[in-house]
């Protein structure tokens, strides 16, 4: 398949059609099935990251489902487990929590059958994030602790090229975010700082993930009333997210900056930032779009009452 520009809608449509055609061959259960699946998966590996990082989550899900069905057709359990986890994460971003839980549990079951500790660790973390987003905080903490146990049992040393290093950087971030939700600020801060430091020490491809602890550290300082420090972390997160074209954290940090503007009495600026967050989130990131819309409506009501 020739190189494509995934920022063009027609190219993303062609990608879906290409994968769908390959799936038809995979499902034929003949000598061409495995060869076609290998091609299909290579195309997915080359394109899926861009679809996700550029925020084309609807196209990511459509194409990913084709890969998932193809993996099932050729009985490739490892790739089926991978795609179940990836499709589950999209559903979680869309707040379809029932489907998310189904996908995550199916993926975890396959990773356990395959005796794949990295996959198991990832799914424990994913299930923790799912519980957190549903405000099941004790369950989230239990999943994170189980993921940490898997890391401790399998990771003797870390390096920038060791996949365990990612888990060692991300688990403190989600734990810090959870402690922040519990308002355990003394437990939250060192976890978030550790996550950012570990991500910073990794190779360049992990820059994408630095945005999350930056955003969470900004939130930590905001909740402490340390608005200048919060703004600095938010601005660092915004700059990084813009440099790497990460729309989900751009939308998220614009919303947090809107909250900051509101508490500082800058209602007009807060409205502009909330509207921009809503625009950036668009149809691909509905959870942030809806939160930004609710915040903007609250500001409009407040602003109109203050001007009666």
PDB file of C-alpha atoms in Angstrom:
ATOM      1  CA  UNK A   1       0.000   0.000   0.000  1.00  0.00           C
ATOM      2  CA  UNK A   2       1.399   3.388  -1.019  1.00  0.00           C
ATOM      3  CA  UNK A   3       2.125   6.044   1.577  1.00  0.00           C
ATOM      4  CA  UNK A   4      -1.020   7.976   2.453  1.00  0.00           C
ATOM      5  CA  UNK A   5      -1.765  11.326   4.069  1.00  0.00           C
ATOM      6  CA  UNK A   6      -4.180  10.465   6.861  1.00  0.00           C
ATOM      7  CA  UNK A   7      -5.108  14.103   7.411  1.00  0.00           C
ATOM      8  CA  UNK A   8      -7.149  13.815   4.183  1.00  0.00           C
ATOM      9  CA  UNK A   9     -10.635  12.356   4.676  1.00  0.00           C
ATOM     10  CA  UNK A  10     -10.584  10.519   1.344  1.00  0.00           C
ATOM     11  CA  UNK A  11      -7.334   8.769   2.279  1.00  0.00           C
ATOM     12  CA  UNK A  12      -8.823   7.578   5.574  1.00  0.00           C
ATOM     13  CA  UNK A  13     -11.861   6.307   3.672  1.00  0.00           C
ATOM     14  CA  UNK A  14      -9.567   4.464   1.258  1.00  0.00           C
ATOM     15  CA  UNK A  15      -7.662   2.948   4.173  1.00  0.00           C
ATOM     16  CA  UNK A  16     -10.888   1.545   5.618  1.00  0.00           C
ATOM     17  CA  UNK A  17     -11.880   0.094   2.227  1.00  0.00           C
ATOM     18  CA  UNK A  18      -8.439  -1.488   1.777  1.00  0.00           C
ATOM     19  CA  UNK A  19      -8.576  -3.147   5.202  1.00  0.00           C
ATOM     20  CA  UNK A  20     -12.134  -4.318   4.591  1.00  0.00           C
ATOM     21  CA  UNK A  21     -11.097  -5.953   1.307  1.00  0.00           C
ATOM     22  CA  UNK A  22      -8.246  -7.755   3.060  1.00  0.00           C
ATOM     23  CA  UNK A  23     -10.644  -8.914   5.770  1.00  0.00           C
ATOM     24  CA  UNK A  24     -12.806 -10.586   3.130  1.00  0.00           C
ATOM     25  CA  UNK A  25      -9.787 -12.665   2.123  1.00  0.00           C
ATOM     26  CA  UNK A  26      -8.876 -13.412   5.749  1.00  0.00           C
ATOM     27  CA  UNK A  27     -12.360 -14.697   6.468  1.00  0.00           C
ATOM     28  CA  UNK A  28     -12.180 -17.095   3.533  1.00  0.00           C
ATOM     29  CA  UNK A  29     -10.226 -19.662   5.575  1.00  0.00           C
ATOM     30  CA  UNK A  30      -7.919 -20.582   2.702  1.00  0.00           C
ATOM     31  CA  UNK A  31      -4.216 -20.503   1.902  1.00  0.00           C
ATOM     32  CA  UNK A  32      -4.359 -16.744   1.241  1.00  0.00           C
ATOM     33  CA  UNK A  33      -5.861 -15.906   4.635  1.00  0.00           C
ATOM     34  CA  UNK A  34      -2.679 -15.765   6.710  1.00  0.00           C
ATOM     35  CA  UNK A  35      -0.745 -13.873   4.040  1.00  0.00           C
ATOM     36  CA  UNK A  36      -3.520 -11.307   3.717  1.00  0.00           C
ATOM     37  CA  UNK A  37      -3.733 -10.959   7.472  1.00  0.00           C
ATOM     38  CA  UNK A  38      -0.016 -10.251   7.749  1.00  0.00           C
ATOM     39  CA  UNK A  39      -0.389  -7.478   5.166  1.00  0.00           C
ATOM     40  CA  UNK A  40      -3.476  -6.121   6.910  1.00  0.00           C
ATOM     41  CA  UNK A  41      -1.705  -6.017  10.271  1.00  0.00           C
ATOM     42  CA  UNK A  42       1.395  -4.324   8.822  1.00  0.00           C
ATOM     43  CA  UNK A  43      -0.830  -1.605   7.369  1.00  0.00           C
ATOM     44  CA  UNK A  44      -2.583  -1.211  10.731  1.00  0.00           C
ATOM     45  CA  UNK A  45       0.725  -0.910  12.578  1.00  0.00           C
ATOM     46  CA  UNK A  46       1.886   1.804  10.173  1.00  0.00           C
ATOM     47  CA  UNK A  47      -1.336   3.824  10.296  1.00  0.00           C
ATOM     48  CA  UNK A  48      -3.021   3.265  13.651  1.00  0.00           C
ATOM     49  CA  UNK A  49      -0.629   5.445  15.653  1.00  0.00           C
ATOM     50  CA  UNK A  50      -1.193   8.416  13.383  1.00  0.00           C
ATOM     51  CA  UNK A  51      -4.956   7.965  13.426  1.00  0.00           C
ATOM     52  CA  UNK A  52      -4.901   7.977  17.217  1.00  0.00           C
ATOM     53  CA  UNK A  53      -2.352  10.715  17.831  1.00  0.00           C
ATOM     54  CA  UNK A  54      -4.007  13.047  15.302  1.00  0.00           C
ATOM     55  CA  UNK A  55      -7.365  12.505  17.008  1.00  0.00           C
ATOM     56  CA  UNK A  56      -9.187  10.614  14.243  1.00  0.00           C
ATOM     57  CA  UNK A  57     -10.699   8.271  16.800  1.00  0.00           C
ATOM     58  CA  UNK A  58     -13.799   7.384  14.776  1.00  0.00           C
ATOM     59  CA  UNK A  59     -11.638   6.212  11.873  1.00  0.00           C
ATOM     60  CA  UNK A  60      -9.301   4.458  14.314  1.00  0.00           C
ATOM     61  CA  UNK A  61     -12.246   2.515  15.729  1.00  0.00           C
ATOM     62  CA  UNK A  62     -13.736   1.625  12.328  1.00  0.00           C
ATOM     63  CA  UNK A  63     -10.428   0.373  10.983  1.00  0.00           C
ATOM     64  CA  UNK A  64      -9.433  -1.300  14.235  1.00  0.00           C
ATOM     65  CA  UNK A  65     -12.630  -3.313  14.296  1.00  0.00           C
ATOM     66  CA  UNK A  66     -11.727  -4.692  10.870  1.00  0.00           C
ATOM     67  CA  UNK A  67      -8.337  -5.782  12.219  1.00  0.00           C
ATOM     68  CA  UNK A  68     -10.004  -7.319  15.282  1.00  0.00           C
ATOM     69  CA  UNK A  69     -12.425  -9.341  13.164  1.00  0.00           C
ATOM     70  CA  UNK A  70      -9.562 -10.448  10.925  1.00  0.00           C
ATOM     71  CA  UNK A  71      -7.476 -11.604  13.894  1.00  0.00           C
ATOM     72  CA  UNK A  72     -10.420 -13.676  15.098  1.00  0.00           C
ATOM     73  CA  UNK A  73     -10.888 -15.122  11.601  1.00  0.00           C
ATOM     74  CA  UNK A  74      -7.282 -16.399  11.441  1.00  0.00           C
ATOM     75  CA  UNK A  75      -7.219 -17.323  15.150  1.00  0.00           C
ATOM     76  CA  UNK A  76      -4.367 -14.964  16.073  1.00  0.00           C
ATOM     77  CA  UNK A  77      -4.961 -14.623  19.810  1.00  0.00           C
ATOM     78  CA  UNK A  78      -2.099 -12.207  20.497  1.00  0.00           C
ATOM     79  CA  UNK A  79      -3.309  -9.610  18.012  1.00  0.00           C
ATOM     80  CA  UNK A  80      -6.918 -10.220  18.999  1.00  0.00           C
ATOM     81  CA  UNK A  81      -5.975  -9.405  22.612  1.00  0.00           C
ATOM     82  CA  UNK A  82      -4.154  -6.266  21.467  1.00  0.00           C
ATOM     83  CA  UNK A  83      -7.079  -5.025  19.375  1.00  0.00           C
ATOM     84  CA  UNK A  84      -9.622  -5.767  22.093  1.00  0.00           C
ATOM     85  CA  UNK A  85      -7.645  -3.548  24.442  1.00  0.00           C
ATOM     86  CA  UNK A  86      -7.277  -0.795  21.844  1.00  0.00           C
ATOM     87  CA  UNK A  87     -10.946  -0.795  20.849  1.00  0.00           C
ATOM     88  CA  UNK A  88     -11.897  -0.881  24.508  1.00  0.00           C
ATOM     89  CA  UNK A  89      -9.890   2.271  25.174  1.00  0.00           C
ATOM     90  CA  UNK A  90     -11.726   4.133  22.406  1.00  0.00           C
ATOM     91  CA  UNK A  91     -15.061   3.068  23.903  1.00  0.00           C
ATOM     92  CA  UNK A  92     -13.874   4.342  27.281  1.00  0.00           C
ATOM     93  CA  UNK A  93     -13.040   7.749  25.766  1.00  0.00           C
ATOM     94  CA  UNK A  94     -16.585   7.751  24.385  1.00  0.00           C
ATOM     95  CA  UNK A  95     -17.880   6.814  27.862  1.00  0.00           C
ATOM     96  CA  UNK A  96     -19.444   3.566  26.643  1.00  0.00           C
ATOM     97  CA  UNK A  97     -18.316   1.876  29.826  1.00  0.00           C
ATOM     98  CA  UNK A  98     -20.260  -1.380  29.439  1.00  0.00           C
ATOM     99  CA  UNK A  99     -18.619  -2.149  26.084  1.00  0.00           C
ATOM    100  CA  UNK A 100     -15.260  -1.019  27.447  1.00  0.00           C
ATOM    101  CA  UNK A 101     -15.427  -3.453  30.343  1.00  0.00           C
ATOM    102  CA  UNK A 102     -16.396  -6.289  27.999  1.00  0.00           C
ATOM    103  CA  UNK A 103     -13.459  -5.603  25.665  1.00  0.00           C
ATOM    104  CA  UNK A 104     -10.961  -5.171  28.518  1.00  0.00           C
ATOM    105  CA  UNK A 105     -11.971  -8.369  30.275  1.00  0.00           C
ATOM    106  CA  UNK A 106     -11.832 -10.369  27.040  1.00  0.00           C
ATOM    107  CA  UNK A 107      -8.378  -8.952  26.335  1.00  0.00           C
ATOM    108  CA  UNK A 108      -7.158  -9.724  29.861  1.00  0.00           C
ATOM    109  CA  UNK A 109      -8.426 -13.300  29.564  1.00  0.00           C
ATOM    110  CA  UNK A 110      -6.492 -13.810  26.339  1.00  0.00           C
ATOM    111  CA  UNK A 111      -3.297 -12.307  27.768  1.00  0.00           C
ATOM    112  CA  UNK A 112      -3.592 -14.661  30.740  1.00  0.00           C
ATOM    113  CA  UNK A 113      -4.028 -17.632  28.394  1.00  0.00           C
ATOM    114  CA  UNK A 114      -0.985 -16.456  26.439  1.00  0.00           C
ATOM    115  CA  UNK A 115       0.990 -15.978  29.674  1.00  0.00           C
ATOM    116  CA  UNK A 116       1.879 -12.453  28.554  1.00  0.00           C
ATOM    117  CA  UNK A 117       2.758 -10.391  31.671  1.00  0.00           C
ATOM    118  CA  UNK A 118       3.145  -7.069  29.828  1.00  0.00           C
ATOM    119  CA  UNK A 119      -0.290  -7.438  28.299  1.00  0.00           C
ATOM    120  CA  UNK A 120      -1.741  -8.423  31.668  1.00  0.00           C
ATOM    121  CA  UNK A 121      -0.106  -5.408  33.336  1.00  0.00           C
ATOM    122  CA  UNK A 122      -1.507  -3.072  30.688  1.00  0.00           C
ATOM    123  CA  UNK A 123      -5.031  -4.436  31.091  1.00  0.00           C
ATOM    124  CA  UNK A 124      -4.858  -4.156  34.870  1.00  0.00           C
ATOM    125  CA  UNK A 125      -3.999  -0.487  34.386  1.00  0.00           C
ATOM    126  CA  UNK A 126      -6.743  -0.035  31.789  1.00  0.00           C
ATOM    127  CA  UNK A 127      -9.316  -1.581  34.120  1.00  0.00           C
ATOM    128  CA  UNK A 128      -8.094   0.773  36.831  1.00  0.00           C
ATOM    129  CA  UNK A 129      -8.627   3.786  34.567  1.00  0.00           C
ATOM    130  CA  UNK A 130     -12.092   2.474  33.693  1.00  0.00           C
ATOM    131  CA  UNK A 131     -12.996   2.121  37.382  1.00  0.00           C
ATOM    132  CA  UNK A 132     -11.640   5.602  38.084  1.00  0.00           C
ATOM    133  CA  UNK A 133     -13.742   7.168  35.345  1.00  0.00           C
ATOM    134  CA  UNK A 134     -16.803   5.507  36.824  1.00  0.00           C
ATOM    135  CA  UNK A 135     -15.856   6.868  40.269  1.00  0.00           C
ATOM    136  CA  UNK A 136     -15.216   3.357  41.589  1.00  0.00           C
ATOM    137  CA  UNK A 137     -12.062   4.561  43.304  1.00  0.00           C
ATOM    138  CA  UNK A 138     -11.357   1.585  45.560  1.00  0.00           C
ATOM    139  CA  UNK A 139     -11.645  -0.756  42.585  1.00  0.00           C
ATOM    140  CA  UNK A 140      -9.316   1.483  40.576  1.00  0.00           C
ATOM    141  CA  UNK A 141      -6.715   1.417  43.339  1.00  0.00           C
ATOM    142  CA  UNK A 142      -6.907  -2.377  43.526  1.00  0.00           C
ATOM    143  CA  UNK A 143      -6.344  -2.724  39.767  1.00  0.00           C
ATOM    144  CA  UNK A 144      -3.353  -0.356  39.881  1.00  0.00           C
ATOM    145  CA  UNK A 145      -1.829  -2.285  42.757  1.00  0.00           C
ATOM    146  CA  UNK A 146      -2.230  -5.540  40.857  1.00  0.00           C
ATOM    147  CA  UNK A 147      -0.518  -3.934  37.855  1.00  0.00           C
ATOM    148  CA  UNK A 148       2.339  -2.827  40.100  1.00  0.00           C
ATOM    149  CA  UNK A 149       2.677  -6.394  41.380  1.00  0.00           C
ATOM    150  CA  UNK A 150       3.084  -7.631  37.801  1.00  0.00           C
ATOM    151  CA  UNK A 151       5.759  -4.998  37.171  1.00  0.00           C
ATOM    152  CA  UNK A 152       7.620  -5.898  40.378  1.00  0.00           C
ATOM    153  CA  UNK A 153       7.526  -9.602  39.508  1.00  0.00           C
ATOM    154  CA  UNK A 154       8.851  -9.146  35.975  1.00  0.00           C
ATOM    155  CA  UNK A 155      10.996  -6.027  35.838  1.00  0.00           C
ATOM    156  CA  UNK A 156      14.514  -6.277  37.221  1.00  0.00           C
ATOM    157  CA  UNK A 157      15.944  -3.271  35.413  1.00  0.00           C
ATOM    158  CA  UNK A 158      14.676  -0.526  33.119  1.00  0.00           C
ATOM    159  CA  UNK A 159      16.021   1.212  30.077  1.00  0.00           C
ATOM    160  CA  UNK A 160      14.700   3.514  27.381  1.00  0.00           C
ATOM    161  CA  UNK A 161      14.276   0.478  25.135  1.00  0.00           C
ATOM    162  CA  UNK A 162      12.560  -1.697  27.720  1.00  0.00           C
ATOM    163  CA  UNK A 163       8.773  -1.833  27.465  1.00  0.00           C
ATOM    164  CA  UNK A 164       8.568  -2.198  31.237  1.00  0.00           C
ATOM    165  CA  UNK A 165       9.922   1.346  31.554  1.00  0.00           C
ATOM    166  CA  UNK A 166       6.655   2.657  30.095  1.00  0.00           C
ATOM    167  CA  UNK A 167       4.636   0.901  32.797  1.00  0.00           C
ATOM    168  CA  UNK A 168       6.993   2.265  35.437  1.00  0.00           C
ATOM    169  CA  UNK A 169       6.335   5.781  34.125  1.00  0.00           C
ATOM    170  CA  UNK A 170       2.583   5.511  33.552  1.00  0.00           C
ATOM    171  CA  UNK A 171       1.487   3.744  36.739  1.00  0.00           C
ATOM    172  CA  UNK A 172       2.635   6.636  38.976  1.00  0.00           C
ATOM    173  CA  UNK A 173       0.657   9.015  36.745  1.00  0.00           C
ATOM    174  CA  UNK A 174      -2.626   7.133  37.097  1.00  0.00           C
ATOM    175  CA  UNK A 175      -1.994   6.553  40.808  1.00  0.00           C
ATOM    176  CA  UNK A 176      -1.246  10.242  41.295  1.00  0.00           C
ATOM    177  CA  UNK A 177      -4.426  11.162  39.447  1.00  0.00           C
ATOM    178  CA  UNK A 178      -6.415   8.758  41.625  1.00  0.00           C
ATOM    179  CA  UNK A 179      -4.933  10.163  44.851  1.00  0.00           C
ATOM    180  CA  UNK A 180      -5.775  13.623  43.545  1.00  0.00           C
ATOM    181  CA  UNK A 181      -9.393  12.524  43.138  1.00  0.00           C
ATOM    182  CA  UNK A 182      -9.302  11.271  46.735  1.00  0.00           C
ATOM    183  CA  UNK A 183      -7.817  14.637  47.784  1.00  0.00           C
ATOM    184  CA  UNK A 184      -4.793  12.852  49.207  1.00  0.00           C
ATOM    185  CA  UNK A 185      -2.483  15.598  47.993  1.00  0.00           C
ATOM    186  CA  UNK A 186       0.598  14.408  49.870  1.00  0.00           C
ATOM    187  CA  UNK A 187       0.381  10.991  48.179  1.00  0.00           C
ATOM    188  CA  UNK A 188      -0.540  12.396  44.772  1.00  0.00           C
ATOM    189  CA  UNK A 189       2.282  14.874  44.194  1.00  0.00           C
ATOM    190  CA  UNK A 190       5.321  12.538  44.407  1.00  0.00           C
ATOM    191  CA  UNK A 191       3.614  10.018  42.109  1.00  0.00           C
ATOM    192  CA  UNK A 192       2.923  12.654  39.458  1.00  0.00           C
ATOM    193  CA  UNK A 193       6.427  14.115  39.697  1.00  0.00           C
ATOM    194  CA  UNK A 194       7.942  10.634  39.422  1.00  0.00           C
ATOM    195  CA  UNK A 195       5.857   9.903  36.331  1.00  0.00           C
ATOM    196  CA  UNK A 196       6.953  13.101  34.599  1.00  0.00           C
ATOM    197  CA  UNK A 197      10.619  12.514  35.476  1.00  0.00           C
ATOM    198  CA  UNK A 198      10.516   8.928  34.195  1.00  0.00           C
ATOM    199  CA  UNK A 199       8.814   9.914  30.949  1.00  0.00           C
ATOM    200  CA  UNK A 200      11.331  12.712  30.435  1.00  0.00           C
ATOM    201  CA  UNK A 201      14.184  10.211  30.763  1.00  0.00           C
ATOM    202  CA  UNK A 202      12.752   7.901  28.094  1.00  0.00           C
ATOM    203  CA  UNK A 203      13.390   8.092  24.367  1.00  0.00           C
ATOM    204  CA  UNK A 204      11.660  10.760  22.311  1.00  0.00           C
ATOM    205  CA  UNK A 205       8.662   8.669  21.225  1.00  0.00           C
ATOM    206  CA  UNK A 206       7.320   8.889  24.780  1.00  0.00           C
ATOM    207  CA  UNK A 207       6.865  12.692  24.580  1.00  0.00           C
ATOM    208  CA  UNK A 208       3.218  12.020  23.763  1.00  0.00           C
ATOM    209  CA  UNK A 209       2.655  10.648  27.247  1.00  0.00           C
ATOM    210  CA  UNK A 210       4.365  13.493  29.120  1.00  0.00           C
ATOM    211  CA  UNK A 211       1.285  15.644  28.543  1.00  0.00           C
ATOM    212  CA  UNK A 212      -0.793  13.666  31.049  1.00  0.00           C
ATOM    213  CA  UNK A 213       1.363  14.145  34.173  1.00  0.00           C
ATOM    214  CA  UNK A 214       1.885  17.800  33.174  1.00  0.00           C
ATOM    215  CA  UNK A 215      -1.874  18.292  33.068  1.00  0.00           C
ATOM    216  CA  UNK A 216      -2.348  16.423  36.350  1.00  0.00           C
ATOM    217  CA  UNK A 217       0.381  18.447  38.084  1.00  0.00           C
ATOM    218  CA  UNK A 218      -1.330  21.617  36.927  1.00  0.00           C
ATOM    219  CA  UNK A 219      -4.577  20.322  38.382  1.00  0.00           C
ATOM    220  CA  UNK A 220      -2.777  19.488  41.658  1.00  0.00           C
ATOM    221  CA  UNK A 221      -1.530  23.073  42.045  1.00  0.00           C
ATOM    222  CA  UNK A 222      -4.928  24.475  40.982  1.00  0.00           C
ATOM    223  CA  UNK A 223      -6.694  22.554  43.739  1.00  0.00           C
ATOM    224  CA  UNK A 224      -4.100  23.850  46.206  1.00  0.00           C
ATOM    225  CA  UNK A 225      -4.889  27.411  45.158  1.00  0.00           C
ATOM    226  CA  UNK A 226      -1.407  27.829  43.652  1.00  0.00           C
ATOM    227  CA  UNK A 227      -2.642  29.397  40.450  1.00  0.00           C
ATOM    228  CA  UNK A 228       0.660  30.640  39.040  1.00  0.00           C
ATOM    229  CA  UNK A 229       2.206  27.168  39.353  1.00  0.00           C
ATOM    230  CA  UNK A 230      -0.923  25.609  37.873  1.00  0.00           C
ATOM    231  CA  UNK A 231      -0.751  27.978  34.899  1.00  0.00           C
ATOM    232  CA  UNK A 232       2.883  27.081  34.256  1.00  0.00           C
ATOM    233  CA  UNK A 233       2.154  23.347  34.108  1.00  0.00           C
ATOM    234  CA  UNK A 234      -0.939  23.966  31.975  1.00  0.00           C
ATOM    235  CA  UNK A 235       1.052  26.106  29.543  1.00  0.00           C
ATOM    236  CA  UNK A 236       3.819  23.486  29.373  1.00  0.00           C
ATOM    237  CA  UNK A 237       1.172  20.845  28.645  1.00  0.00           C
ATOM    238  CA  UNK A 238      -0.456  23.033  25.991  1.00  0.00           C
ATOM    239  CA  UNK A 239       2.846  23.774  24.268  1.00  0.00           C
ATOM    240  CA  UNK A 240       3.850  20.105  24.203  1.00  0.00           C
ATOM    241  CA  UNK A 241       0.400  19.008  23.008  1.00  0.00           C
ATOM    242  CA  UNK A 242       0.472  21.546  20.185  1.00  0.00           C
ATOM    243  CA  UNK A 243       3.994  20.505  19.171  1.00  0.00           C
ATOM    244  CA  UNK A 244       2.964  16.852  18.897  1.00  0.00           C
ATOM    245  CA  UNK A 245      -0.548  17.639  17.567  1.00  0.00           C
ATOM    246  CA  UNK A 246      -2.368  15.870  20.402  1.00  0.00           C
ATOM    247  CA  UNK A 247      -5.953  17.213  20.286  1.00  0.00           C
ATOM    248  CA  UNK A 248      -7.324  15.410  23.354  1.00  0.00           C
ATOM    249  CA  UNK A 249      -4.898  17.055  25.771  1.00  0.00           C
ATOM    250  CA  UNK A 250      -5.116  20.372  23.885  1.00  0.00           C
ATOM    251  CA  UNK A 251      -8.877  20.343  24.519  1.00  0.00           C
ATOM    252  CA  UNK A 252      -8.412  19.151  28.100  1.00  0.00           C
ATOM    253  CA  UNK A 253      -5.848  21.775  29.058  1.00  0.00           C
ATOM    254  CA  UNK A 254      -7.867  24.576  27.411  1.00  0.00           C
ATOM    255  CA  UNK A 255     -10.757  23.566  29.653  1.00  0.00           C
ATOM    256  CA  UNK A 256      -8.488  23.630  32.735  1.00  0.00           C
ATOM    257  CA  UNK A 257      -7.198  27.055  31.708  1.00  0.00           C
ATOM    258  CA  UNK A 258     -10.837  28.174  31.441  1.00  0.00           C
ATOM    259  CA  UNK A 259     -11.416  27.030  35.029  1.00  0.00           C
ATOM    260  CA  UNK A 260      -8.327  28.935  36.095  1.00  0.00           C
ATOM    261  CA  UNK A 261      -9.506  32.076  34.328  1.00  0.00           C
ATOM    262  CA  UNK A 262     -12.881  31.819  36.063  1.00  0.00           C
ATOM    263  CA  UNK A 263     -11.457  31.672  39.588  1.00  0.00           C
ATOM    264  CA  UNK A 264      -9.288  34.675  38.730  1.00  0.00           C
ATOM    265  CA  UNK A 265     -12.416  36.614  37.747  1.00  0.00           C
ATOM    266  CA  UNK A 266     -11.657  36.631  34.006  1.00  0.00           C
ATOM    267  CA  UNK A 267     -15.077  35.517  32.799  1.00  0.00           C
ATOM    268  CA  UNK A 268     -14.685  36.621  29.167  1.00  0.00           C
ATOM    269  CA  UNK A 269     -11.369  34.763  28.861  1.00  0.00           C
ATOM    270  CA  UNK A 270     -12.879  31.710  30.537  1.00  0.00           C
ATOM    271  CA  UNK A 271     -15.744  31.695  28.020  1.00  0.00           C
ATOM    272  CA  UNK A 272     -13.337  31.955  25.096  1.00  0.00           C
ATOM    273  CA  UNK A 273     -11.157  29.128  26.408  1.00  0.00           C
ATOM    274  CA  UNK A 274     -14.163  26.868  27.094  1.00  0.00           C
ATOM    275  CA  UNK A 275     -15.513  27.505  23.591  1.00  0.00           C
ATOM    276  CA  UNK A 276     -12.101  26.709  22.106  1.00  0.00           C
ATOM    277  CA  UNK A 277     -11.890  23.487  24.148  1.00  0.00           C
ATOM    278  CA  UNK A 278     -15.320  22.498  22.853  1.00  0.00           C
ATOM    279  CA  UNK A 279     -14.271  23.223  19.269  1.00  0.00           C
ATOM    280  CA  UNK A 280     -11.002  21.292  19.489  1.00  0.00           C
ATOM    281  CA  UNK A 281     -12.713  18.285  21.096  1.00  0.00           C
ATOM    282  CA  UNK A 282     -15.256  18.192  18.254  1.00  0.00           C
ATOM    283  CA  UNK A 283     -16.934  14.915  17.456  1.00  0.00           C
ATOM    284  CA  UNK A 284     -13.872  12.790  18.215  1.00  0.00           C
ATOM    285  CA  UNK A 285     -13.544  13.564  21.952  1.00  0.00           C
ATOM    286  CA  UNK A 286     -17.148  13.749  23.221  1.00  0.00           C
ATOM    287  CA  UNK A 287     -16.360  13.549  26.952  1.00  0.00           C
ATOM    288  CA  UNK A 288     -14.235  16.732  26.885  1.00  0.00           C
ATOM    289  CA  UNK A 289     -16.602  18.449  24.435  1.00  0.00           C
ATOM    290  CA  UNK A 290     -19.589  17.850  26.712  1.00  0.00           C
ATOM    291  CA  UNK A 291     -17.706  18.922  29.856  1.00  0.00           C
ATOM    292  CA  UNK A 292     -16.572  22.097  28.107  1.00  0.00           C
ATOM    293  CA  UNK A 293     -20.126  22.780  26.915  1.00  0.00           C
ATOM    294  CA  UNK A 294     -21.511  22.372  30.445  1.00  0.00           C
ATOM    295  CA  UNK A 295     -18.827  24.672  31.832  1.00  0.00           C
ATOM    296  CA  UNK A 296     -19.501  27.283  29.143  1.00  0.00           C
ATOM    297  CA  UNK A 297     -23.247  27.176  29.850  1.00  0.00           C
ATOM    298  CA  UNK A 298     -22.575  27.625  33.558  1.00  0.00           C
ATOM    299  CA  UNK A 299     -20.420  30.654  32.799  1.00  0.00           C
ATOM    300  CA  UNK A 300     -23.072  32.152  30.512  1.00  0.00           C
ATOM    301  CA  UNK A 301     -25.715  31.842  33.209  1.00  0.00           C
ATOM    302  CA  UNK A 302     -23.384  33.301  35.816  1.00  0.00           C
ATOM    303  CA  UNK A 303     -22.303  36.115  33.485  1.00  0.00           C
ATOM    304  CA  UNK A 304     -25.868  37.023  32.536  1.00  0.00           C
ATOM    305  CA  UNK A 305     -26.964  37.105  36.186  1.00  0.00           C
ATOM    306  CA  UNK A 306     -24.048  39.375  37.078  1.00  0.00           C
ATOM    307  CA  UNK A 307     -25.070  41.785  34.339  1.00  0.00           C
ATOM    308  CA  UNK A 308     -28.797  42.004  35.083  1.00  0.00           C
TER     309      UNK A 308
END
